[in-house]
C-alpha cells in the first residue's frame, strides 16, 4: 500500500512531489524517494519518513519539472535506503516507482541476472525496471507494455526516462492510479488527494490501462495499444479537507467531525418519509423484493460496521444476513447464488481482499451493492451498485468517522429495503428517523467525555491486555474498541461477546486487568451487568460505558462513562465515541504516531 506521485508541468518538481507524498503518506511511510528528469536522471531516496527526504533535498536539491515520487509500505525487502523507491536499472537512464506485489519476481530476477542485470535491492519492484530495460529497444511505452505482459501480480507503476524527458508512462493492474489534468500540467497519483490544488479534473485508470502523459497531452490505451476514451470527473476535494486545521492529529479531527458527518448524512438520506439513496444505487424495487439473503463482506473496522448492519437487515427487513471477513470469504466454498445480495463495505474502496471477494460474486452473477466512502475507487467501479457514506476524506489510518457513517448508511439501506418490502409501517419509520435526528447532539454530548477519558487513559498508561466486552448489537462495538486500541496505541486488546467469558477468557481476569464493558440500558443489560460483576469479583479494573442517568453502574465499575439514552439499534454510533477517544488518548500518552501507526497503512491494497 504505497503512495505514488508523478508530475509534469511548469511547477517546481520537488515541491509538487513532496506535497503529494505528504498527502499519501498514510498509505505507507517507512521510506521514500524522488526521481527528477533534469537533463539526465537524479534520484534521492532514504529509509525513514518524508522529513528525512526533505532534509536530504534541502542540502542536495533536485531540479527539473518532470519526475516521480514514492512513499513506501514494505512488502518485499527490509526498510533500508537501497529498498526505497524509485529504482533505476543498469544504465541509470530510467526510474520507476511501484505500488503492489509482483508474484513472479524471483524467476524474472533469476533470468535477468543471467542476462547480466545487476540488482542492488531485495525488492520485487527493482525487477520491473530491469525487465523494462530488457525490452527497451525503441520507445518507453512499448517496453512497458512488453514488460507488463510478463508480470504476474498487482502493480501500479510510473516510469520516467532521461531518453524521453517530456513524458511519464504509467500502467495499472490491481493497485489504484488516478490522473489529474491541470493547465499545461498533469499529475499521476495513487489517489485523488495528491491532485488537489493542481488538477481541475481527474480520470481513474482501469486495470490494464497504459497512460502516456506530457505537459499538454494524456493518451490512454489498453495493453495492446488501442486508444481508450475515459470519463473525466471533477475533483470535489478541497485543500481544507486535507489539513488538520486546529487539531493535533487527523484522528482527533475525524472523531470530532462525526456529529456533522452524521447530521449531513441524515439530512441527505431521509426526506418526506423516504430514504434517498445515491444515483449509483441501481436495484429496482422488484429486485429488492427478491433478495433472499444478504452477505456483507469487509475487513477491519468496516467488518465491524457490517456486523452492526446485520442487525438492521434482520430486524427491519427480516432478511437473513451473513457477515464475512473478506480474506476468509474469498477462500471459502462461497455457496451463494443469484438471489443473494453481496454488500462489500470499504472506506478506501481499494482493499484488495474485499475487491477479491467482490470478484467472486461477480463470477457468480450475484448483485453487489457497495457501501463506500471513495468514489471511482476500484470497488466502486466493479460493484453493480453503490451507496456512498459521504464521510469526507478520512486521513487518519485508524478509521473513525467512516465507521459511524458506514453504520448509518447500512441503517438507511435497511430502512429503504424495509419500505420497499413493506416490513416497515409509516409510524415505525417516522420514529426511527426521529431518533436518528437526535444523534448529532447526542454524539456531541459523548464527545464532551473527552477530558475524563483522557484522565482514564493516563491512569491506565502502563496497563496492557485490555478486554472489551459487549453483547448483541454492541458485540461489534467491543471488537471495534479493541481494534482501535491495538492499532493506534500498540496495546494488546481483545473484543469479546460477553457471554463467551465463562467459556475461557475469564481466566484472563486477574487483579487490575482492565475490562471495558459496553453496558447501555438495553435488552441484554442484566446479562452484561452479570458479566461485569464476575470480572469485578476477580479484581478486574472495570470501566463501564453505559446510559446517561444509570447511577447503579457506579457500584460496579471503577470508572463510568455514560452516553445519552437512545434506542438499542443506535447505541453503536454513540458508544463508538468514548471507545475512539480512549484509543486516541492512550496512543498520545504512549507516544505513538497516532495518524501513521507503525506497520500499518490506510488502504490495504495488497493481499
Ligand atoms: C481501521 O481502523 C483500520 N485502519 C483497518 O482495519 C480498516 O478498517 C480496514 O483495512 C478496511 O479498510 P477499508 O474500509 O478501506 O476497506
mmCIF file of C-alpha atoms and ligand atoms in Angstrom, residues 299-302 345-351 354 397-399 406 480 483-484 487 601-604, ligand 1:
data_model
loop_
_atom_site.group_PDB
_atom_site.id
_atom_site.type_symbol
_atom_site.label_atom_id
_atom_site.label_comp_id
_atom_site.label_asym_id
_atom_site.label_seq_id
_atom_site.Cartn_x
_atom_site.Cartn_y
_atom_site.Cartn_z
ATOM 1 C CA UNK A 299 -12.149 -6.008 6.659
ATOM 2 C CA UNK A 300 -11.223 -4.443 9.994
ATOM 3 C CA UNK A 301 -13.410 -1.589 11.103
ATOM 4 C CA UNK A 302 -15.622 -1.909 8.046
ATOM 5 C CA UNK A 345 -18.114 -2.236 2.768
ATOM 6 C CA UNK A 346 -14.959 -0.172 2.396
ATOM 7 C CA UNK A 347 -13.785 3.311 3.323
ATOM 8 C CA UNK A 348 -10.993 3.327 0.745
ATOM 9 C CA UNK A 349 -12.706 1.230 -1.910
ATOM 10 C CA UNK A 350 -9.282 -0.313 -2.623
ATOM 11 C CA UNK A 351 -8.931 -3.083 -0.018
ATOM 12 C CA UNK A 354 -12.664 -7.048 -0.278
ATOM 13 C CA UNK A 397 -5.078 5.364 9.474
ATOM 14 C CA UNK A 398 -7.497 4.468 12.262
ATOM 15 C CA UNK A 399 -10.990 4.609 10.831
ATOM 16 C CA UNK A 406 -20.946 3.208 7.430
ATOM 17 C CA UNK A 480 -14.105 -2.008 17.344
ATOM 18 C CA UNK A 483 -9.096 -2.765 17.323
ATOM 19 C CA UNK A 484 -8.745 0.994 17.832
ATOM 20 C CA UNK A 487 -3.773 -0.179 16.062
ATOM 21 C CA UNK A 601 -1.280 1.774 6.092
ATOM 22 C CA UNK A 602 -4.623 3.377 5.415
ATOM 23 C CA UNK A 603 -5.527 1.395 2.377
ATOM 24 C CA UNK A 604 -4.528 -2.292 2.269
HETATM 25 C C1 LIG B 1 -9.437 0.521 10.827
HETATM 26 O O1 LIG B 1 -9.165 1.470 11.839
HETATM 27 C C2 LIG B 1 -8.215 0.017 10.147
HETATM 28 N N1 LIG B 1 -7.428 1.076 9.637
HETATM 29 C C3 LIG B 1 -8.484 -1.090 9.154
HETATM 30 O O2 LIG B 1 -8.958 -2.178 9.909
HETATM 31 C C4 LIG B 1 -9.527 -0.792 8.042
HETATM 32 O O3 LIG B 1 -10.813 -0.656 8.601
HETATM 33 C C5 LIG B 1 -9.524 -1.984 7.070
HETATM 34 O O4 LIG B 1 -8.246 -2.087 6.498
HETATM 35 C C6 LIG B 1 -10.579 -1.843 5.971
HETATM 36 O O5 LIG B 1 -10.296 -0.704 5.205
HETATM 37 P P1 LIG B 1 -11.408 -0.199 4.166
HETATM 38 O O6 LIG B 1 -12.621 0.220 4.977
HETATM 39 O O7 LIG B 1 -10.775 0.956 3.448
HETATM 40 O O8 LIG B 1 -11.733 -1.350 3.255
#
